[in-house]
């Protein structure tokens, strides 16, 4: 979700410049919380396509909270505004029951809002969840609509039921419903022809297709999702109201939110219609259609998560650096210890060798000394013997005495 949150935040740059910059100017430019402060804030919210009714509710809730909290300076109210917008966007039912039950999803909307691509992306999302998906190509009026949807079905890896160009859309729905039952399909997604919300005959055709689904597949869970172009602002809100009169809207797919200055319409739609925005699109790939979360949307709109993200990134970077430094230190320490151990082994071996050499030399010296001593003793003995012999040989002979 982080990657998507970054793309959502980037996609809301123009909306942020259109709304948040003006709001900050009011919060940090006003000297006190008075009627002028509220009027300026109200004007900016309405100009940001948040809508009159939603804006009035947000302002009234802010006034009540300011009194309860005894706030005195405008700069203290920004967090309160964010909380009020989040509260305004909460709806009672945001369940995605079609992810768990055998379901028929009916996709409606005017031409050019991205219905066909939304059908393909949604099919890919559900297929990725392990659901068995079938697409009904009931847009038989627009040239090459079937071919475009067939390409998306191929990308998503799902089957498609279509009809000839110009065929009755209700007949395609009939065939697709019966095929879904026969093949034990988990989710049948029905693409419909784009139509203007003020064309009565085309809106009646939607009722006819709905009646076929009710009759042929009564046990299926029903979802009627309207696709709205976020760049059209308040016109998207009018479309949703008109389509809601002929179909029980259960959710909204809000497309083209990347690069629009009118992203505030998401607040108006969910607040005024009490119909949940279930998916939001910020690009062309399947991954760029994601479930809508009001809190994440408001956080991205006001960019209030950036500081936390930066701190988290810095902490992670610091942790990675510390870990890297620790690894380097440990590696160097290990190498040093290994070097010391090797040196100790070498010194020990050398010492033993030296000791052996010394002992050997000492032994040899002692042996030599003993030999010399023995030789000396021998020589001394020889000398003594020789002297003794000489002494013996030189000993005077005993004289004989004659007595007269």
mmCIF file of C-alpha atoms in Angstrom:
data_model
loop_
_atom_site.group_PDB
_atom_site.id
_atom_site.type_symbol
_atom_site.label_atom_id
_atom_site.label_comp_id
_atom_site.label_asym_id
_atom_site.label_seq_id
_atom_site.Cartn_x
_atom_site.Cartn_y
_atom_site.Cartn_z
ATOM 1 C CA UNK A 1 0.000 0.000 0.000
ATOM 2 C CA UNK A 2 2.952 2.339 0.605
ATOM 3 C CA UNK A 3 3.823 2.499 -3.059
ATOM 4 C CA UNK A 4 0.188 3.256 -3.893
ATOM 5 C CA UNK A 5 0.024 5.861 -1.124
ATOM 6 C CA UNK A 6 3.030 7.615 -2.673
ATOM 7 C CA UNK A 7 1.372 7.614 -6.114
ATOM 8 C CA UNK A 8 -1.886 8.844 -4.578
ATOM 9 C CA UNK A 9 -0.059 11.646 -2.775
ATOM 10 C CA UNK A 10 1.728 12.578 -5.984
ATOM 11 C CA UNK A 11 -1.530 12.416 -7.954
ATOM 12 C CA UNK A 12 -3.173 14.822 -5.521
ATOM 13 C CA UNK A 13 -0.476 17.479 -5.935
ATOM 14 C CA UNK A 14 -2.748 19.777 -7.958
ATOM 15 C CA UNK A 15 -5.644 19.296 -5.561
ATOM 16 C CA UNK A 16 -3.292 19.960 -2.661
ATOM 17 C CA UNK A 17 -2.105 23.180 -4.293
ATOM 18 C CA UNK A 18 -5.726 24.141 -4.950
ATOM 19 C CA UNK A 19 -7.037 23.457 -1.452
ATOM 20 C CA UNK A 20 -4.350 22.978 1.160
ATOM 21 C CA UNK A 21 -2.250 25.995 0.204
ATOM 22 C CA UNK A 22 -5.266 28.265 0.660
ATOM 23 C CA UNK A 23 -6.227 26.549 3.913
ATOM 24 C CA UNK A 24 -2.728 27.044 5.313
ATOM 25 C CA UNK A 25 -2.891 30.722 4.377
ATOM 26 C CA UNK A 26 -6.093 31.053 6.414
ATOM 27 C CA UNK A 27 -4.827 29.060 9.401
ATOM 28 C CA UNK A 28 -1.511 30.854 9.696
ATOM 29 C CA UNK A 29 -2.614 34.246 8.377
ATOM 30 C CA UNK A 30 -5.681 34.909 10.509
ATOM 31 C CA UNK A 31 -5.126 36.467 13.898
ATOM 32 C CA UNK A 32 -8.191 35.019 15.628
ATOM 33 C CA UNK A 33 -10.975 32.481 15.228
ATOM 34 C CA UNK A 34 -13.927 34.614 14.159
ATOM 35 C CA UNK A 35 -16.622 34.758 11.476
ATOM 36 C CA UNK A 36 -14.148 36.002 8.864
ATOM 37 C CA UNK A 37 -11.907 33.011 9.580
ATOM 38 C CA UNK A 38 -14.767 30.558 9.025
ATOM 39 C CA UNK A 39 -15.999 32.352 5.892
ATOM 40 C CA UNK A 40 -12.577 32.262 4.247
ATOM 41 C CA UNK A 41 -12.186 28.593 5.114
ATOM 42 C CA UNK A 42 -15.657 27.807 3.755
ATOM 43 C CA UNK A 43 -14.912 29.552 0.462
ATOM 44 C CA UNK A 44 -11.696 27.598 -0.080
ATOM 45 C CA UNK A 45 -13.380 24.246 0.612
ATOM 46 C CA UNK A 46 -16.237 24.971 -1.812
ATOM 47 C CA UNK A 47 -13.821 26.152 -4.508
ATOM 48 C CA UNK A 48 -11.916 22.888 -3.982
ATOM 49 C CA UNK A 49 -15.001 20.884 -5.091
ATOM 50 C CA UNK A 50 -15.688 19.536 -1.630
ATOM 51 C CA UNK A 51 -19.277 20.709 -2.122
ATOM 52 C CA UNK A 52 -21.603 23.121 -0.364
ATOM 53 C CA UNK A 53 -23.412 20.630 1.849
ATOM 54 C CA UNK A 54 -20.252 18.771 2.868
ATOM 55 C CA UNK A 55 -18.476 22.072 3.553
ATOM 56 C CA UNK A 56 -21.313 23.325 5.767
ATOM 57 C CA UNK A 57 -21.248 20.108 7.786
ATOM 58 C CA UNK A 58 -17.447 20.278 8.155
ATOM 59 C CA UNK A 59 -17.533 23.921 9.301
ATOM 60 C CA UNK A 60 -20.329 23.300 11.796
ATOM 61 C CA UNK A 61 -18.488 20.349 13.290
ATOM 62 C CA UNK A 62 -15.336 22.462 13.545
ATOM 63 C CA UNK A 63 -17.189 25.228 15.390
ATOM 64 C CA UNK A 64 -18.559 22.777 17.933
ATOM 65 C CA UNK A 65 -15.124 21.240 18.560
ATOM 66 C CA UNK A 66 -13.439 24.644 18.857
ATOM 67 C CA UNK A 67 -15.860 25.542 21.659
ATOM 68 C CA UNK A 68 -15.449 22.191 23.393
ATOM 69 C CA UNK A 69 -11.647 22.359 23.287
ATOM 70 C CA UNK A 70 -11.479 26.099 24.051
ATOM 71 C CA UNK A 71 -9.178 26.772 21.091
ATOM 72 C CA UNK A 72 -8.143 30.382 20.580
ATOM 73 C CA UNK A 73 -5.637 30.517 17.719
ATOM 74 C CA UNK A 74 -6.443 29.576 14.090
ATOM 75 C CA UNK A 75 -3.236 27.551 13.725
ATOM 76 C CA UNK A 76 -4.610 25.112 16.305
ATOM 77 C CA UNK A 77 -7.532 24.232 14.026
ATOM 78 C CA UNK A 78 -5.793 22.469 11.136
ATOM 79 C CA UNK A 79 -5.729 19.073 12.796
ATOM 80 C CA UNK A 80 -9.357 19.628 13.755
ATOM 81 C CA UNK A 81 -10.264 20.300 10.108
ATOM 82 C CA UNK A 82 -8.579 17.075 9.002
ATOM 83 C CA UNK A 83 -10.507 15.139 11.643
ATOM 84 C CA UNK A 84 -13.775 16.761 10.491
ATOM 85 C CA UNK A 85 -13.179 15.829 6.843
ATOM 86 C CA UNK A 86 -12.386 12.224 7.777
ATOM 87 C CA UNK A 87 -15.544 12.067 9.875
ATOM 88 C CA UNK A 88 -17.561 13.533 7.017
ATOM 89 C CA UNK A 89 -16.343 10.819 4.636
ATOM 90 C CA UNK A 90 -17.233 7.910 6.897
ATOM 91 C CA UNK A 91 -20.146 5.805 5.673
ATOM 92 C CA UNK A 92 -21.970 2.976 7.340
ATOM 93 C CA UNK A 93 -21.392 0.301 4.700
ATOM 94 C CA UNK A 94 -18.040 -0.161 2.970
ATOM 95 C CA UNK A 95 -18.001 -3.967 2.825
ATOM 96 C CA UNK A 96 -16.577 -5.853 -0.134
ATOM 97 C CA UNK A 97 -18.990 -8.777 0.070
ATOM 98 C CA UNK A 98 -18.439 -9.650 -3.596
ATOM 99 C CA UNK A 99 -14.971 -10.879 -2.618
ATOM 100 C CA UNK A 100 -16.570 -13.667 -0.590
ATOM 101 C CA UNK A 101 -19.936 -14.405 -2.221
ATOM 102 C CA UNK A 102 -21.095 -15.447 -5.688
ATOM 103 C CA UNK A 103 -21.771 -12.019 -7.142
ATOM 104 C CA UNK A 104 -22.792 -9.949 -10.141
ATOM 105 C CA UNK A 105 -21.092 -6.543 -10.444
ATOM 106 C CA UNK A 106 -22.864 -4.076 -12.689
ATOM 107 C CA UNK A 107 -20.573 -1.287 -13.955
ATOM 108 C CA UNK A 108 -22.302 1.897 -15.123
ATOM 109 C CA UNK A 109 -21.367 5.466 -16.019
ATOM 110 C CA UNK A 110 -21.133 7.950 -18.876
ATOM 111 C CA UNK A 111 -18.776 7.698 -21.839
ATOM 112 C CA UNK A 112 -15.121 8.454 -21.275
ATOM 113 C CA UNK A 113 -14.921 7.960 -17.512
ATOM 114 C CA UNK A 114 -12.897 4.727 -17.746
ATOM 115 C CA UNK A 115 -15.559 2.021 -17.351
ATOM 116 C CA UNK A 116 -13.925 -0.539 -19.661
ATOM 117 C CA UNK A 117 -10.463 -0.182 -18.120
ATOM 118 C CA UNK A 118 -11.998 -0.306 -14.628
ATOM 119 C CA UNK A 119 -13.756 -3.579 -15.537
ATOM 120 C CA UNK A 120 -10.453 -5.076 -16.702
ATOM 121 C CA UNK A 121 -8.534 -3.885 -13.639
ATOM 122 C CA UNK A 122 -11.208 -5.094 -11.223
ATOM 123 C CA UNK A 123 -11.239 -8.493 -12.962
ATOM 124 C CA UNK A 124 -7.465 -8.701 -12.494
ATOM 125 C CA UNK A 125 -7.734 -7.801 -8.795
ATOM 126 C CA UNK A 126 -10.384 -10.458 -8.118
ATOM 127 C CA UNK A 127 -8.547 -13.064 -10.193
ATOM 128 C CA UNK A 128 -5.466 -12.364 -8.090
ATOM 129 C CA UNK A 129 -7.524 -13.133 -4.986
ATOM 130 C CA UNK A 130 -8.288 -16.606 -6.344
ATOM 131 C CA UNK A 131 -11.802 -15.797 -7.579
ATOM 132 C CA UNK A 132 -13.178 -17.286 -10.805
ATOM 133 C CA UNK A 133 -14.206 -14.287 -12.913
ATOM 134 C CA UNK A 134 -16.254 -13.833 -16.091
ATOM 135 C CA UNK A 135 -16.721 -10.557 -17.998
ATOM 136 C CA UNK A 136 -19.884 -9.620 -19.918
ATOM 137 C CA UNK A 137 -19.204 -7.168 -22.777
ATOM 138 C CA UNK A 138 -22.600 -5.459 -22.876
ATOM 139 C CA UNK A 139 -21.253 -2.263 -24.437
ATOM 140 C CA UNK A 140 -22.381 -3.153 -27.963
ATOM 141 C CA UNK A 141 -22.855 0.425 -29.229
ATOM 142 C CA UNK A 142 -19.357 1.857 -29.103
ATOM 143 C CA UNK A 143 -17.080 0.818 -31.968
ATOM 144 C CA UNK A 144 -14.282 -1.557 -30.931
ATOM 145 C CA UNK A 145 -15.513 -1.583 -27.317
ATOM 146 C CA UNK A 146 -15.596 -5.394 -27.395
ATOM 147 C CA UNK A 147 -12.037 -5.569 -28.734
ATOM 148 C CA UNK A 148 -10.779 -3.217 -26.030
ATOM 149 C CA UNK A 149 -12.466 -5.247 -23.293
ATOM 150 C CA UNK A 150 -11.167 -8.504 -24.817
ATOM 151 C CA UNK A 151 -7.618 -7.145 -24.484
ATOM 152 C CA UNK A 152 -8.211 -6.325 -20.825
ATOM 153 C CA UNK A 153 -9.732 -9.769 -20.248
ATOM 154 C CA UNK A 154 -6.593 -11.296 -21.772
ATOM 155 C CA UNK A 155 -4.365 -9.234 -19.492
ATOM 156 C CA UNK A 156 -6.391 -10.246 -16.445
ATOM 157 C CA UNK A 157 -6.496 -13.891 -17.530
ATOM 158 C CA UNK A 158 -10.298 -14.235 -17.449
ATOM 159 C CA UNK A 159 -13.016 -15.303 -19.929
ATOM 160 C CA UNK A 160 -15.413 -12.930 -21.672
ATOM 161 C CA UNK A 161 -18.924 -13.249 -23.104
ATOM 162 C CA UNK A 162 -19.695 -10.741 -25.880
ATOM 163 C CA UNK A 163 -22.073 -10.008 -28.714
ATOM 164 C CA UNK A 164 -22.017 -8.552 -32.181
ATOM 165 C CA UNK A 165 -21.701 -4.797 -32.592
ATOM 166 C CA UNK A 166 -25.125 -3.217 -32.331
ATOM 167 C CA UNK A 167 -26.668 -6.255 -30.614
ATOM 168 C CA UNK A 168 -29.159 -5.855 -27.778
ATOM 169 C CA UNK A 169 -27.122 -5.356 -24.573
ATOM 170 C CA UNK A 170 -29.789 -7.121 -22.531
ATOM 171 C CA UNK A 171 -29.288 -10.279 -24.612
ATOM 172 C CA UNK A 172 -25.550 -10.242 -23.821
ATOM 173 C CA UNK A 173 -26.367 -9.963 -20.114
ATOM 174 C CA UNK A 174 -28.791 -12.889 -20.419
ATOM 175 C CA UNK A 175 -26.157 -15.106 -22.074
ATOM 176 C CA UNK A 176 -23.473 -14.084 -19.586
ATOM 177 C CA UNK A 177 -25.655 -14.780 -16.551
ATOM 178 C CA UNK A 178 -26.492 -18.289 -17.755
ATOM 179 C CA UNK A 179 -22.852 -18.970 -18.635
ATOM 180 C CA UNK A 180 -21.824 -17.825 -15.146
ATOM 181 C CA UNK A 181 -24.283 -20.229 -13.534
ATOM 182 C CA UNK A 182 -23.235 -23.132 -15.767
ATOM 183 C CA UNK A 183 -19.502 -22.566 -15.191
ATOM 184 C CA UNK A 184 -19.926 -21.921 -11.458
ATOM 185 C CA UNK A 185 -18.355 -18.490 -11.775
ATOM 186 C CA UNK A 186 -17.603 -16.602 -8.543
ATOM 187 C CA UNK A 187 -17.939 -13.074 -9.945
ATOM 188 C CA UNK A 188 -19.645 -11.873 -13.131
ATOM 189 C CA UNK A 189 -18.602 -8.315 -14.074
ATOM 190 C CA UNK A 190 -20.920 -6.586 -16.558
ATOM 191 C CA UNK A 191 -19.582 -3.739 -18.666
ATOM 192 C CA UNK A 192 -22.310 -1.463 -20.013
ATOM 193 C CA UNK A 193 -22.515 1.169 -22.722
ATOM 194 C CA UNK A 194 -21.640 4.699 -21.760
ATOM 195 C CA UNK A 195 -24.678 6.930 -21.702
ATOM 196 C CA UNK A 196 -25.557 10.432 -20.695
ATOM 197 C CA UNK A 197 -27.286 10.515 -17.371
ATOM 198 C CA UNK A 198 -30.055 12.722 -18.776
ATOM 199 C CA UNK A 199 -31.017 10.372 -21.660
ATOM 200 C CA UNK A 200 -34.181 8.663 -20.495
ATOM 201 C CA UNK A 201 -34.260 5.828 -23.071
ATOM 202 C CA UNK A 202 -30.716 4.724 -22.285
ATOM 203 C CA UNK A 203 -31.373 4.834 -18.560
ATOM 204 C CA UNK A 204 -34.440 2.659 -19.102
ATOM 205 C CA UNK A 205 -32.208 0.108 -20.782
ATOM 206 C CA UNK A 206 -30.186 -0.165 -17.571
ATOM 207 C CA UNK A 207 -33.390 -1.010 -15.714
ATOM 208 C CA UNK A 208 -34.107 -3.758 -18.250
ATOM 209 C CA UNK A 209 -30.671 -5.361 -17.749
ATOM 210 C CA UNK A 210 -31.093 -5.178 -13.990
ATOM 211 C CA UNK A 211 -34.445 -6.963 -14.263
ATOM 212 C CA UNK A 212 -32.815 -9.782 -16.262
ATOM 213 C CA UNK A 213 -30.164 -10.291 -13.592
ATOM 214 C CA UNK A 214 -32.790 -10.256 -10.829
ATOM 215 C CA UNK A 215 -34.863 -12.851 -12.692
ATOM 216 C CA UNK A 216 -32.108 -15.173 -13.943
ATOM 217 C CA UNK A 217 -29.682 -14.979 -11.026
ATOM 218 C CA UNK A 218 -31.740 -14.141 -7.921
ATOM 219 C CA UNK A 219 -29.367 -15.773 -5.435
ATOM 220 C CA UNK A 220 -26.328 -13.784 -6.552
ATOM 221 C CA UNK A 221 -25.025 -10.932 -4.432
ATOM 222 C CA UNK A 222 -25.531 -7.662 -6.331
ATOM 223 C CA UNK A 223 -23.171 -4.731 -6.688
ATOM 224 C CA UNK A 224 -23.943 -1.623 -8.757
ATOM 225 C CA UNK A 225 -20.739 0.380 -9.087
ATOM 226 C CA UNK A 226 -20.729 3.714 -10.870
ATOM 227 C CA UNK A 227 -17.483 4.900 -12.445
ATOM 228 C CA UNK A 228 -16.865 8.629 -12.055
ATOM 229 C CA UNK A 229 -14.120 10.774 -13.560
ATOM 230 C CA UNK A 230 -12.433 12.704 -10.757
ATOM 231 C CA UNK A 231 -11.436 15.512 -13.136
ATOM 232 C CA UNK A 232 -15.092 16.502 -13.768
ATOM 233 C CA UNK A 233 -15.658 17.804 -10.244
ATOM 234 C CA UNK A 234 -19.252 18.643 -9.369
ATOM 235 C CA UNK A 235 -20.497 17.156 -12.640
ATOM 236 C CA UNK A 236 -19.482 13.733 -11.313
ATOM 237 C CA UNK A 237 -21.732 14.318 -8.309
ATOM 238 C CA UNK A 238 -24.662 15.113 -10.628
ATOM 239 C CA UNK A 239 -24.027 11.925 -12.616
ATOM 240 C CA UNK A 240 -24.049 9.819 -9.459
ATOM 241 C CA UNK A 241 -27.372 11.312 -8.368
ATOM 242 C CA UNK A 242 -29.035 10.616 -11.737
ATOM 243 C CA UNK A 243 -27.753 7.050 -12.016
ATOM 244 C CA UNK A 244 -28.796 6.422 -8.429
ATOM 245 C CA UNK A 245 -32.426 6.931 -9.488
ATOM 246 C CA UNK A 246 -32.376 3.922 -11.854
ATOM 247 C CA UNK A 247 -29.912 1.674 -10.022
ATOM 248 C CA UNK A 248 -29.333 1.093 -6.349
ATOM 249 C CA UNK A 249 -25.755 2.316 -6.148
ATOM 250 C CA UNK A 250 -23.615 0.286 -3.744
ATOM 251 C CA UNK A 251 -20.274 1.888 -4.480
ATOM 252 C CA UNK A 252 -18.184 4.237 -6.579
ATOM 253 C CA UNK A 253 -15.025 3.774 -8.624
ATOM 254 C CA UNK A 254 -13.297 7.144 -8.794
ATOM 255 C CA UNK A 255 -10.863 7.307 -11.728
ATOM 256 C CA UNK A 256 -8.255 9.700 -13.101
ATOM 257 C CA UNK A 257 -7.286 11.014 -9.696
ATOM 258 C CA UNK A 258 -3.673 11.401 -10.822
ATOM 259 C CA UNK A 259 -3.081 14.996 -11.760
ATOM 260 C CA UNK A 260 -6.542 16.469 -11.108
ATOM 261 C CA UNK A 261 -7.105 19.716 -9.233
ATOM 262 C CA UNK A 262 -10.614 18.550 -8.283
ATOM 263 C CA UNK A 263 -9.778 15.620 -6.028
ATOM 264 C CA UNK A 264 -11.931 17.168 -3.316
ATOM 265 C CA UNK A 265 -14.951 15.721 -5.137
ATOM 266 C CA UNK A 266 -14.252 12.431 -3.343
ATOM 267 C CA UNK A 267 -15.231 14.139 -0.106
ATOM 268 C CA UNK A 268 -18.419 15.577 -1.615
ATOM 269 C CA UNK A 269 -19.509 12.297 -3.226
ATOM 270 C CA UNK A 270 -19.040 10.113 -0.182
ATOM 271 C CA UNK A 271 -20.436 12.735 2.178
ATOM 272 C CA UNK A 272 -23.519 13.882 0.263
ATOM 273 C CA UNK A 273 -24.572 10.592 -1.348
ATOM 274 C CA UNK A 274 -23.650 8.351 1.583
ATOM 275 C CA UNK A 275 -22.338 5.899 -1.028
ATOM 276 C CA UNK A 276 -18.829 4.593 -0.380
ATOM 277 C CA UNK A 277 -15.997 5.215 -2.800
ATOM 278 C CA UNK A 278 -14.780 1.608 -3.038
ATOM 279 C CA UNK A 279 -11.929 1.989 -5.520
ATOM 280 C CA UNK A 280 -9.714 4.841 -6.613
ATOM 281 C CA UNK A 281 -7.558 4.940 -9.735
ATOM 282 C CA UNK A 282 -4.312 6.876 -10.100
ATOM 283 C CA UNK A 283 -2.870 5.385 -13.302
ATOM 284 C CA UNK A 284 -3.229 3.004 -16.226
ATOM 285 C CA UNK A 285 -1.983 -0.317 -14.847
ATOM 286 C CA UNK A 286 -3.980 -2.904 -12.897
ATOM 287 C CA UNK A 287 -1.995 -2.035 -9.752
ATOM 288 C CA UNK A 288 -3.126 1.602 -10.049
ATOM 289 C CA UNK A 289 -6.696 0.702 -9.075
ATOM 290 C CA UNK A 290 -6.845 0.133 -5.326
ATOM 291 C CA UNK A 291 -9.377 -0.003 -2.535
ATOM 292 C CA UNK A 292 -10.275 3.429 -1.237
ATOM 293 C CA UNK A 293 -9.543 4.320 2.392
ATOM 294 C CA UNK A 294 -10.851 7.693 3.541
ATOM 295 C CA UNK A 295 -8.117 8.212 6.152
ATOM 296 C CA UNK A 296 -5.321 7.504 3.680
ATOM 297 C CA UNK A 297 -6.936 9.784 1.105
ATOM 298 C CA UNK A 298 -7.171 12.718 3.534
ATOM 299 C CA UNK A 299 -3.627 12.062 4.768
ATOM 300 C CA UNK A 300 -2.381 12.120 1.173
ATOM 301 C CA UNK A 301 -4.411 15.244 0.429
ATOM 302 C CA UNK A 302 -2.928 17.183 3.350
ATOM 303 C CA UNK A 303 0.466 15.453 3.117
ATOM 304 C CA UNK A 304 0.385 14.926 6.874
ATOM 305 C CA UNK A 305 2.202 11.597 6.698
ATOM 306 C CA UNK A 306 5.340 12.905 5.016
ATOM 307 C CA UNK A 307 7.064 13.851 8.268
ATOM 308 C CA UNK A 308 6.373 10.420 9.769
ATOM 309 C CA UNK A 309 7.543 8.713 6.588
ATOM 310 C CA UNK A 310 10.729 10.792 6.515
ATOM 311 C CA UNK A 311 11.427 9.911 10.159
ATOM 312 C CA UNK A 312 10.765 6.258 9.444
ATOM 313 C CA UNK A 313 13.020 6.332 6.373
ATOM 314 C CA UNK A 314 15.772 8.094 8.330
ATOM 315 C CA UNK A 315 15.418 5.602 11.161
ATOM 316 C CA UNK A 316 15.610 2.734 8.706
ATOM 317 C CA UNK A 317 18.586 4.319 6.980
ATOM 318 C CA UNK A 318 20.278 4.895 10.332
ATOM 319 C CA UNK A 319 19.554 1.337 11.358
ATOM 320 C CA UNK A 320 20.918 0.066 8.076
ATOM 321 C CA UNK A 321 24.038 2.220 8.458
ATOM 322 C CA UNK A 322 24.536 1.090 12.052
ATOM 323 C CA UNK A 323 24.070 -2.505 11.046
ATOM 324 C CA UNK A 324 26.490 -2.036 8.172
ATOM 325 C CA UNK A 325 29.047 -0.353 10.438
ATOM 326 C CA UNK A 326 28.569 -3.085 13.026
ATOM 327 C CA UNK A 327 29.103 -5.716 10.370
ATOM 328 C CA UNK A 328 32.262 -3.961 9.205
ATOM 329 C CA UNK A 329 33.531 -3.643 12.790
ATOM 330 C CA UNK A 330 32.680 -7.257 13.520
ATOM 331 C CA UNK A 331 34.361 -8.347 10.327
ATOM 332 C CA UNK A 332 37.470 -6.317 11.078
ATOM 333 C CA UNK A 333 37.493 -7.572 14.677
ATOM 334 C CA UNK A 334 37.153 -11.136 13.479
ATOM 335 C CA UNK A 335 39.979 -10.613 11.022
ATOM 336 C CA UNK A 336 42.141 -9.045 13.751
ATOM 337 C CA UNK A 337 41.373 -11.881 16.131
ATOM 338 C CA UNK A 338 42.121 -14.402 13.432
ATOM 339 C CA UNK A 339 45.382 -12.604 12.643
ATOM 340 C CA UNK A 340 46.319 -12.550 16.329
ATOM 341 C CA UNK A 341 45.501 -16.240 16.676
ATOM 342 C CA UNK A 342 47.555 -17.061 13.603
ATOM 343 C CA UNK A 343 50.430 -14.960 14.929
ATOM 344 C CA UNK A 344 50.151 -16.674 18.307
ATOM 345 C CA UNK A 345 50.245 -20.058 16.611
ATOM 346 C CA UNK A 346 53.249 -18.994 14.538
ATOM 347 C CA UNK A 347 54.977 -17.506 17.591
ATOM 348 C CA UNK A 348 54.236 -20.625 19.596
ATOM 349 C CA UNK A 349 55.616 -22.826 16.838
ATOM 350 C CA UNK A 350 58.640 -20.590 16.475
ATOM 351 C CA UNK A 351 59.092 -20.561 20.221
ATOM 352 C CA UNK A 352 58.908 -24.319 20.368
ATOM 353 C CA UNK A 353 61.352 -24.547 17.501
ATOM 354 C CA UNK A 354 63.691 -22.077 19.212
ATOM 355 C CA UNK A 355 63.343 -23.927 22.504
ATOM 356 C CA UNK A 356 64.112 -27.191 20.774
ATOM 357 C CA UNK A 357 67.033 -25.578 19.018
ATOM 358 C CA UNK A 358 68.287 -24.114 22.270
ATOM 359 C CA UNK A 359 67.827 -27.401 24.030
ATOM 360 C CA UNK A 360 69.554 -29.147 21.154
ATOM 361 C CA UNK A 361 72.359 -26.618 21.148
ATOM 362 C CA UNK A 362 72.592 -26.866 24.910
ATOM 363 C CA UNK A 363 72.649 -30.621 24.665
ATOM 364 C CA UNK A 364 75.296 -30.505 22.039
ATOM 365 C CA UNK A 365 77.233 -28.009 24.121
ATOM 366 C CA UNK A 366 76.919 -30.182 27.214
ATOM 367 C CA UNK A 367 77.871 -33.239 25.216
ATOM 368 C CA UNK A 368 80.817 -31.394 23.752
ATOM 369 C CA UNK A 369 81.740 -30.132 27.175
ATOM 370 C CA UNK A 370 81.454 -33.629 28.595
ATOM 371 C CA UNK A 371 83.501 -34.935 25.756
ATOM 372 C CA UNK A 372 86.067 -32.215 26.373
ATOM 373 C CA UNK A 373 85.961 -32.968 30.068
ATOM 374 C CA UNK A 374 86.354 -36.657 29.399
ATOM 375 C CA UNK A 375 89.144 -35.914 26.990
ATOM 376 C CA UNK A 376 90.742 -33.642 29.526
ATOM 377 C CA UNK A 377 90.348 -36.256 32.195
ATOM 378 C CA UNK A 378 91.890 -38.763 29.835
ATOM 379 C CA UNK A 379 94.670 -36.395 29.021
ATOM 380 C CA UNK A 380 95.142 -35.655 32.703
ATOM 381 C CA UNK A 381 95.231 -39.370 33.399
ATOM 382 C CA UNK A 382 97.724 -39.836 30.629
ATOM 383 C CA UNK A 383 99.814 -37.009 32.014
ATOM 384 C CA UNK A 384 99.567 -38.413 35.508
ATOM 385 C CA UNK A 385 100.420 -41.824 34.229
ATOM 386 C CA UNK A 386 103.309 -40.430 32.263
ATOM 387 C CA UNK A 387 104.507 -38.463 35.281
ATOM 388 C CA UNK A 388 104.106 -41.498 37.425
ATOM 389 C CA UNK A 389 106.092 -43.562 34.975
ATOM 390 C CA UNK A 390 108.734 -40.903 34.820
ATOM 391 C CA UNK A 391 108.733 -40.663 38.578
ATOM 392 C CA UNK A 392 109.128 -44.348 38.858
ATOM 393 C CA UNK A 393 111.813 -44.461 36.272
ATOM 394 C CA UNK A 394 113.742 -41.634 37.917
ATOM 395 C CA UNK A 395 113.508 -43.064 41.447
ATOM 396 C CA UNK A 396 117.075 -43.604 42.812
ATOM 397 C CA UNK A 397 118.174 -47.066 43.365
ATOM 398 C CA UNK A 398 118.594 -48.235 46.949
ATOM 399 C CA UNK A 399 122.179 -48.194 48.062
ATOM 400 C CA UNK A 400 123.708 -51.090 49.706
ATOM 401 C CA UNK A 401 125.557 -50.327 52.985
ATOM 402 C CA UNK A 402 128.681 -52.185 53.916
ATOM 403 C CA UNK A 403 129.692 -52.512 57.446
ATOM 404 C CA UNK A 404 133.180 -52.859 58.270
#
